[in-house]
Amino acid sequence: MDIVEIIESIGEGPTAALFGLITGIVFGVAAQRSNFCLRAATVEFARGRMGSKVAVWLLTFSTAVVWVQGAQMLGLFRGVDSRIMSVPGSWSGAIIGGLMFGAGMVLSRGCSGRLLVLASTGNLRSVVSGLIFAVTAQMSLKGILAPYRDTLAGLWVTPGGENVSLLTMLRLPEWFGLAFGVAVAVLALVLARKNRIGPKVLIFASGVGFSVAVGWVLTWSLAQVAFEPVPVTSATFSGPSANTLMFFLDRNAVLEFDVGLVPGVVIGAFLSSLLAREFAWQAFDSVPVMRRSMIGAVLMGFGAMLAGGCAIGAGVTGGSVFAATAWLALFCMWIGAMTTDYLLDQRNLSPAAAC
């Protein structure tokens, strides 16, 4: 059964939601089994280590780049048609939002995608932080925080009414994207061998990146045959978290890719944790920890909507199509996370623990 037959059978909206569900399940399983987390990678790097967390993140990122750039070369996807490239990008939003998101994910002990995965495995701390993240993201998208987001995002935007390709801006050939992804993958594998990471973790880490390519290809393919305009998008958890929340609160909400993505991650991570016997109920250790996590969730919710995506949406999904503002946001997330870790956490560690 091809895409046209699926559309004729269930409709365009449900088809988009189905594709989101598929993408989410792949992401949920792979992220849960690999322990993929940008927050963990930035903290590890900030403390002078190129350990397993950095290796997993680099492998995920490089896999996404290789699969997405390869799909473009095969004609299965066009990055210029993606939602992130077809709308104006915000340099100021990427900088300010990226710094806020980076600080927030250290405070919450996980980025928005990681919180969703952990919540699916019984972590009640992540449930609370994830709900606060989703509410703040919705407030920043269409609520009382939206004017502030618009003001900050409008300070410095890309010219021409659309985003900028980093490859085009640097006058690099199209094949450079694929070559760059392969080079980073080699570095990741070298680090993985140095840190004695097993093949299962490597496979699942690359699976997270593969899920990004799956989302891009499925939504692009749907957009080619759908009667109504379909956003070409992939894995991200700022807008989808807000949209999924409103889907269950608004009786007039419609099915779309975002609405299928979040439940897909929950299903995938939940089943994966059960099969691995890693599902366990967990709660906050203390009031200060809970307060810190809640503040971090607010910073991530507003920061993600300002930056144009979360650690996954901008950092991996946007980065895989070389959206310039996504790369800037990712860089600022690293800076914000490392700075926050240094100011709040490293100073409380003993010299031996900080190494």
XYZ file of C-alpha atoms in Angstrom, residues 1-349:
349
model
C 0.000 0.000 0.000
C 1.485 3.341 -1.071
C 0.888 6.789 0.448
C -1.971 7.641 -1.917
C -3.826 4.472 -0.948
C -3.300 5.244 2.753
C -4.665 8.765 2.258
C -7.696 7.453 0.371
C -8.300 4.953 3.152
C -7.973 7.129 6.281
C -7.516 10.735 5.111
C -4.608 13.180 5.023
C -4.671 14.233 8.687
C -4.711 10.685 10.086
C -1.983 9.717 7.605
C 0.223 12.534 8.885
C -0.488 11.434 12.473
C 0.348 7.834 11.534
C 3.682 8.955 10.099
C 4.323 10.908 13.288
C 3.499 7.812 15.322
C 5.959 5.705 13.311
C 8.697 8.320 13.677
C 8.004 8.642 17.403
C 8.105 4.904 18.066
C 11.471 4.567 16.323
C 12.793 7.546 18.268
C 11.373 6.351 21.594
C 12.845 2.857 21.368
C 16.242 4.057 20.145
C 16.545 6.928 22.634
C 15.553 4.751 25.588
C 17.998 1.984 24.742
C 20.921 4.314 23.934
C 20.364 6.840 26.765
C 20.756 9.607 24.190
C 20.801 13.008 25.911
C 22.289 16.363 24.902
C 22.350 17.526 28.531
C 24.499 14.573 29.568
C 26.856 15.136 26.627
C 27.329 18.846 27.364
C 27.956 18.225 31.066
C 30.460 15.486 30.269
C 32.247 17.773 27.812
C 32.187 20.709 30.245
C 33.947 18.569 32.835
C 36.803 17.766 30.500
C 35.735 14.320 29.322
C 35.059 12.922 25.868
C 33.218 9.937 27.232
C 30.307 7.712 26.290
C 27.652 10.461 26.429
C 29.535 12.633 23.953
C 30.148 9.623 21.709
C 26.446 8.692 21.686
C 25.379 12.245 20.903
C 27.917 12.608 18.091
C 26.844 9.282 16.582
C 23.180 10.285 16.710
C 23.878 13.667 15.154
C 26.144 12.292 12.431
C 23.718 9.481 11.597
C 20.920 12.004 11.132
C 23.109 14.086 8.827
C 24.224 11.075 6.778
C 20.730 9.623 6.357
C 19.091 12.979 5.570
C 21.778 14.146 3.158
C 21.797 10.721 1.546
C 18.003 10.864 1.140
C 18.381 14.217 -0.602
C 20.949 12.839 -3.034
C 18.590 9.948 -3.821
C 15.660 12.300 -4.425
C 13.664 11.043 -1.435
C 13.596 14.406 0.296
C 14.347 18.084 -0.344
C 15.627 20.175 2.537
C 14.533 23.437 0.894
C 10.909 22.270 1.210
C 11.169 21.743 4.970
C 9.257 23.988 7.338
C 12.419 25.202 9.051
C 13.896 26.368 5.742
C 10.756 27.874 4.240
C 10.121 30.421 7.013
C 12.270 33.329 8.245
C 14.934 32.270 10.725
C 15.815 34.313 13.781
C 19.455 34.833 14.682
C 18.516 36.613 17.889
C 16.030 33.885 18.770
C 18.642 31.201 18.176
C 21.131 32.944 20.459
C 18.827 33.940 23.324
C 16.585 30.895 23.091
C 19.515 28.531 22.736
C 21.198 29.899 25.847
C 17.938 29.671 27.807
C 17.270 26.128 26.650
C 20.800 25.021 27.479
C 20.522 26.408 31.000
C 17.073 24.884 31.415
C 18.057 21.376 30.417
C 20.868 21.345 32.996
C 18.469 22.533 35.694
C 15.895 19.903 34.697
C 18.529 17.191 34.223
C 17.389 16.463 30.686
C 16.329 18.102 27.437
C 12.671 18.005 26.408
C 13.098 14.839 24.345
C 14.943 13.075 27.155
C 12.260 14.127 29.655
C 9.597 12.584 27.446
C 11.527 9.320 27.201
C 12.175 9.205 30.961
C 8.541 10.016 31.745
C 7.556 6.990 29.656
C 9.728 4.756 31.834
C 8.123 5.738 35.152
C 10.107 8.872 36.034
C 7.531 11.143 37.696
C 10.054 13.962 37.913
C 10.129 14.036 34.130
C 6.325 13.889 33.955
C 6.052 17.090 36.010
C 8.864 18.856 34.157
C 7.525 17.711 30.786
C 4.039 19.041 31.468
C 5.459 22.394 32.570
C 7.585 22.449 29.420
C 4.547 21.773 27.214
C 2.400 24.426 28.911
C 5.180 27.024 28.681
C 5.757 26.159 25.027
C 2.054 26.665 24.302
C 2.075 29.968 26.204
C 5.079 31.041 24.127
C 3.448 29.957 20.874
C -0.057 31.376 21.255
C -0.439 32.555 24.860
C 0.651 35.453 27.033
C 4.351 34.840 26.366
C 3.950 34.989 22.571
C 4.437 38.796 22.273
C 7.722 38.567 24.180
C 8.872 35.713 21.992
C 7.965 37.665 18.853
C 9.821 40.741 20.076
C 13.019 38.851 20.865
C 12.848 36.799 17.678
C 12.327 39.931 15.583
C 15.491 41.651 16.752
C 17.608 39.964 14.079
C 16.137 37.786 11.352
C 17.379 36.158 8.165
C 16.801 38.131 4.956
C 14.446 37.193 2.146
C 11.615 35.727 4.218
C 13.230 32.306 4.594
C 15.990 30.574 6.514
C 19.579 30.313 5.345
C 21.407 27.130 4.394
C 24.747 26.909 6.154
C 26.210 25.119 3.135
C 25.068 27.894 0.810
C 26.234 30.621 3.174
C 29.720 29.077 3.336
C 29.683 28.317 -0.425
C 30.196 24.624 0.112
C 29.165 21.945 -2.426
C 26.095 19.825 -1.788
C 28.137 16.667 -1.207
C 29.925 18.340 1.700
C 26.963 17.699 3.994
C 27.192 13.940 3.523
C 30.999 13.987 3.811
C 30.797 16.000 7.008
C 28.326 13.536 8.500
C 30.594 10.596 7.674
C 33.589 12.371 9.238
C 31.707 13.049 12.484
C 30.490 9.438 12.524
C 34.095 8.217 12.310
C 35.017 10.474 15.241
C 32.042 9.122 17.203
C 33.091 5.532 16.540
C 36.657 6.284 17.644
C 35.328 7.729 20.902
C 32.963 4.778 21.260
C 35.820 2.321 20.949
C 37.907 4.321 23.419
C 35.038 4.252 25.922
C 34.219 0.599 25.231
C 30.663 1.229 24.122
C 28.926 -1.957 23.030
C 27.432 -2.511 19.577
C 23.840 -2.476 20.879
C 24.207 1.063 22.212
C 25.809 2.177 18.955
C 22.985 0.686 16.904
C 20.304 2.345 18.993
C 22.181 5.667 19.063
C 22.269 5.637 15.278
C 18.579 4.693 15.385
C 17.766 8.050 16.973
C 19.376 9.775 14.020
C 17.618 7.424 11.616
C 14.236 8.412 13.104
C 14.933 12.008 12.086
C 15.445 10.923 8.485
C 12.283 8.800 8.649
C 10.235 11.821 9.676
C 11.678 14.029 6.939
C 11.126 11.469 4.180
C 7.589 10.524 5.269
C 6.298 14.097 5.623
C 7.973 15.196 2.389
C 6.462 12.245 0.523
C 3.050 13.063 1.981
C 3.370 16.722 0.977
C 3.978 15.688 -2.646
C 0.596 13.969 -2.989
C -1.641 15.652 -0.405
C -4.396 18.017 -1.518
C -4.010 20.312 1.490
C -0.604 21.835 2.388
C 1.374 19.520 4.676
C 4.327 20.860 6.723
C 7.525 18.995 5.925
C 8.950 18.312 9.361
C 10.471 15.643 11.565
C 11.316 14.887 15.198
C 11.086 17.903 17.510
C 9.430 18.317 20.886
C 8.640 21.995 21.450
C 5.765 22.605 19.028
C 4.572 18.970 19.091
C 4.385 18.940 22.903
C 2.239 22.069 22.838
C 0.092 20.810 19.952
C -0.423 17.392 21.549
C -1.473 19.035 24.805
C -4.026 21.197 22.976
C -5.271 18.223 20.974
C -6.531 16.650 24.185
C -7.917 19.958 25.478
C -9.528 21.355 22.327
C -12.404 19.418 20.779
C -11.803 21.191 17.450
C -8.150 20.140 17.203
C -7.176 18.099 14.147
C -4.849 15.177 13.632
C -1.390 16.004 12.295
C 2.184 14.736 12.386
C 2.913 16.439 15.727
C -0.039 14.763 17.425
C 1.218 11.321 16.440
C 4.880 11.997 17.235
C 4.626 12.498 21.012
C 2.418 9.440 21.708
C 4.735 7.432 19.466
C 7.740 8.324 21.623
C 5.794 7.414 24.766
C 4.756 4.049 23.339
C 8.216 3.228 22.027
C 10.093 4.200 25.193
C 7.529 2.527 27.459
C 7.605 -0.804 25.630
C 11.386 -0.661 25.346
C 11.797 -0.093 29.097
C 9.425 -2.957 29.871
C 11.254 -5.385 27.609
C 14.592 -4.327 29.098
C 13.149 -4.508 32.615
C 14.138 -0.889 33.200
C 10.699 0.545 33.954
C 10.725 1.959 37.500
C 8.724 4.595 39.350
C 10.853 7.540 40.474
C 10.020 10.829 42.184
C 11.735 14.056 43.254
C 14.363 13.612 45.963
C 13.644 16.969 47.618
C 11.836 20.291 47.293
C 14.959 22.142 46.028
C 15.414 19.550 43.286
C 11.770 19.889 42.277
C 11.989 23.693 42.259
C 15.126 23.578 40.149
C 13.545 21.199 37.636
C 10.415 23.332 37.319
C 12.444 26.466 36.649
C 14.464 24.568 34.072
C 11.315 23.351 32.326
C 10.040 26.935 32.005
C 13.363 28.085 30.540
C 13.318 25.197 28.065
C 9.713 25.808 27.029
C 10.214 29.474 26.219
C 13.763 28.963 24.936
C 12.771 26.209 22.512
C 9.961 28.232 20.956
C 12.269 31.253 20.680
C 15.174 29.267 19.223
C 12.990 27.551 16.645
C 13.312 24.112 18.185
C 14.574 22.050 21.094
C 17.769 20.031 21.429
C 16.279 17.530 18.963
C 14.271 19.874 16.740
C 16.992 22.451 16.220
C 20.030 20.515 17.356
C 19.582 17.343 15.309
C 16.585 17.711 12.984
C 17.336 21.290 11.918
C 21.049 20.584 11.908
C 20.593 17.655 9.538
C 19.321 19.999 6.795
C 22.021 22.556 7.662
C 19.606 25.316 8.649
C 21.984 28.067 9.765
C 19.857 29.281 12.683
C 19.507 25.683 13.938
C 23.281 25.314 14.070
C 23.578 28.614 15.921
C 20.880 27.536 18.380
C 22.660 24.222 18.961
C 25.946 26.011 19.640
C 24.246 28.339 22.125
C 22.578 25.358 23.830
C 26.017 23.883 24.449
C 27.306 27.216 25.791
C 24.260 27.732 28.025
C 24.450 24.187 29.387
C 28.181 24.227 30.077
C 28.017 27.638 31.729
C 25.122 26.593 33.967
C 26.848 23.371 34.925
C 30.008 25.281 35.832
C 28.207 27.926 37.895
C 25.732 25.678 39.712
C 27.083 22.141 39.778
C 30.835 21.955 39.268
C 31.538 24.290 42.166
C 29.788 21.844 44.482
C 31.869 18.906 43.324
